[in-house]
Amino acid sequence: MKLTSLADWNCSIAKTLDVVGEWWTLLILRDAFGGTRRFDDFQASLGLARSVLTARLEKLTDHGILERRAYTQHPPRYEYHLTEKGRALFPVGTALLTWGDQWAPTPGGPPVLLVHDTCGNVTVPVLTCPHCHTEVT
């Protein structure tokens, strides 16, 4: 793979990290990919302060990664659903998971295995060219 511009690459990564690069944000996204939708469920899973969770959820909704949807009016309560923009971050999460399993493994082995729905086998993400469908190295 050839980079068109290292400066542009650095700028793009910096902008991405500004939105999703904070520790708690990635863990919120991990939970959202796992099906967590409600504030109290995020808080129970992550154990972080309500103010921190509120700020991170607001940032993710402000950037269009999560969408707030009311599920009750009295009292007002909301669920947080991944948008198309948010679901597009799934490969980022799986790449971090795969890297961690290889380079920072836990003693008991990988805590999560990615299973391909079509064939039922454990898989790892591979970056491929959308034109020729070969692996990008």
Protein backbone atom coordinates (compact mmCIF):
# COMPACT_ATOMS: atom_id res chain seq x y z
CA MET A 1 0.00 0.00 0.00
CA LYS A 2 1.31 3.45 -0.88
CA LEU A 3 0.27 6.53 1.09
CA THR A 4 -0.63 9.52 -1.05
CA SER A 5 0.47 11.98 1.62
CA LEU A 6 1.91 11.32 5.06
CA ALA A 7 0.75 14.76 6.24
CA ASP A 8 -2.84 14.05 5.11
CA TRP A 9 -2.69 10.62 6.77
CA ASN A 10 -1.55 12.19 10.05
CA CYS A 11 -4.31 14.81 9.86
CA SER A 12 -6.96 12.19 9.15
CA ILE A 13 -5.86 9.99 12.05
CA ALA A 14 -5.71 13.00 14.37
CA LYS A 15 -9.27 14.01 13.44
CA THR A 16 -10.49 10.45 13.98
CA LEU A 17 -8.79 10.16 17.35
CA ASP A 18 -10.33 13.48 18.39
CA VAL A 19 -13.75 11.85 18.00
CA VAL A 20 -13.22 8.22 19.06
CA GLY A 21 -9.71 7.97 20.50
CA GLU A 22 -10.54 8.39 24.17
CA TRP A 23 -10.45 5.20 26.31
CA TRP A 24 -14.06 5.33 27.52
CA THR A 25 -15.37 6.18 24.06
CA LEU A 26 -13.91 3.00 22.60
CA LEU A 27 -15.39 0.96 25.44
CA ILE A 28 -18.81 2.57 24.91
CA LEU A 29 -18.57 1.65 21.22
CA ARG A 30 -17.52 -1.90 22.15
CA ASP A 31 -20.65 -2.22 24.29
CA ALA A 32 -22.84 -0.65 21.59
CA PHE A 33 -21.57 -3.21 19.06
CA GLY A 34 -22.47 -5.87 21.62
CA GLY A 35 -26.06 -4.61 21.83
CA THR A 36 -25.98 -2.24 24.80
CA ARG A 37 -28.45 0.61 24.25
CA ARG A 38 -29.46 2.15 27.58
CA PHE A 39 -27.55 4.57 29.79
CA ASP A 40 -27.85 2.43 32.94
CA ASP A 41 -26.62 -0.63 31.04
CA PHE A 42 -23.57 1.25 29.75
CA GLN A 43 -22.87 2.49 33.26
CA ALA A 44 -23.27 -0.97 34.81
CA SER A 45 -20.95 -2.51 32.23
CA LEU A 46 -18.28 0.17 32.37
CA GLY A 47 -18.52 1.40 35.95
CA LEU A 48 -17.72 5.00 35.07
CA ALA A 49 -19.15 8.17 36.55
CA ARG A 50 -22.51 9.34 35.19
CA SER A 51 -21.00 12.70 34.19
CA VAL A 52 -18.24 11.02 32.15
CA LEU A 53 -20.70 8.67 30.46
CA THR A 54 -23.07 11.55 29.72
CA ALA A 55 -20.26 13.58 28.13
CA ARG A 56 -19.05 10.67 25.98
CA LEU A 57 -22.55 9.75 24.82
CA GLU A 58 -23.22 13.41 23.94
CA LYS A 59 -20.02 13.58 21.92
CA LEU A 60 -20.89 10.39 20.05
CA THR A 61 -24.40 11.67 19.28
CA ASP A 62 -23.09 15.12 18.31
CA HIS A 63 -20.78 13.45 15.78
CA GLY A 64 -23.58 11.26 14.41
CA ILE A 65 -22.05 7.98 15.60
CA LEU A 66 -24.90 7.22 17.98
CA GLU A 67 -28.52 8.28 17.73
CA ARG A 68 -30.73 8.92 20.77
CA ARG A 69 -34.19 7.37 20.61
CA ALA A 70 -36.84 7.83 23.29
CA TYR A 71 -38.20 4.58 24.70
CA THR A 72 -40.38 6.11 27.43
CA GLN A 73 -41.78 9.60 28.03
CA HIS A 74 -42.58 9.46 31.77
CA PRO A 75 -39.86 9.81 32.88
CA PRO A 76 -38.03 10.61 29.65
CA ARG A 77 -35.54 7.83 28.87
CA TYR A 78 -33.45 7.22 25.78
CA GLU A 79 -31.64 4.42 24.04
CA TYR A 80 -28.47 4.94 22.03
CA HIS A 81 -28.35 3.23 18.65
CA LEU A 82 -25.40 3.02 16.29
CA THR A 83 -25.91 4.97 13.09
CA GLU A 84 -24.47 3.97 9.73
CA LYS A 85 -21.48 6.17 10.60
CA GLY A 86 -21.14 4.35 13.92
CA ARG A 87 -21.45 0.88 12.39
CA ALA A 88 -18.65 1.86 9.99
CA LEU A 89 -16.33 1.84 13.03
CA PHE A 90 -16.80 -1.92 13.50
CA PRO A 91 -13.66 -2.80 11.48
CA VAL A 92 -11.66 -0.42 13.69
CA GLY A 93 -12.82 -2.24 16.81
CA THR A 94 -12.14 -5.68 15.33
CA ALA A 95 -8.67 -4.57 14.20
CA LEU A 96 -7.88 -3.37 17.75
CA LEU A 97 -9.23 -6.64 19.15
CA THR A 98 -7.10 -8.71 16.76
CA TRP A 99 -3.99 -6.64 17.49
CA GLY A 100 -4.53 -6.98 21.24
CA ASP A 101 -5.01 -10.75 20.98
CA GLN A 102 -1.68 -11.08 19.15
CA TRP A 103 0.49 -8.47 20.86
CA ALA A 104 -1.06 -7.98 24.31
CA PRO A 105 -2.70 -11.35 25.02
CA THR A 106 -4.50 -12.22 28.21
CA PRO A 107 -3.34 -15.34 30.10
CA GLY A 108 -6.58 -17.21 29.35
CA GLY A 109 -6.43 -16.57 25.61
CA PRO A 110 -8.65 -14.32 23.52
CA PRO A 111 -11.72 -13.17 25.47
CA VAL A 112 -13.73 -12.72 22.26
CA LEU A 113 -13.71 -14.75 19.07
CA LEU A 114 -15.10 -13.35 15.84
CA VAL A 115 -17.26 -15.98 14.16
CA HIS A 116 -18.26 -15.64 10.51
CA ASP A 117 -22.07 -15.96 10.32
CA THR A 118 -22.00 -17.62 6.89
CA CYS A 119 -19.62 -20.52 7.57
CA GLY A 120 -19.45 -20.59 11.38
CA ASN A 121 -15.65 -20.46 11.55
CA VAL A 122 -13.51 -18.18 13.72
CA THR A 123 -12.12 -15.36 11.60
CA VAL A 124 -9.87 -12.31 11.76
CA PRO A 125 -10.36 -9.09 9.79
CA VAL A 126 -8.32 -8.67 6.62
CA LEU A 127 -8.02 -5.40 4.72
CA THR A 128 -8.81 -5.98 1.04
CA CYS A 129 -8.90 -3.81 -2.04
CA PRO A 130 -12.52 -3.11 -3.05
CA HIS A 131 -11.55 -3.30 -6.75
CA CYS A 132 -9.45 -6.44 -7.13
CA HIS A 133 -10.45 -8.07 -3.80
CA THR A 134 -6.87 -9.01 -2.87
CA GLU A 135 -5.36 -8.45 0.56
CA VAL A 136 -3.74 -5.05 1.14
CA THR A 137 -0.29 -5.37 2.72
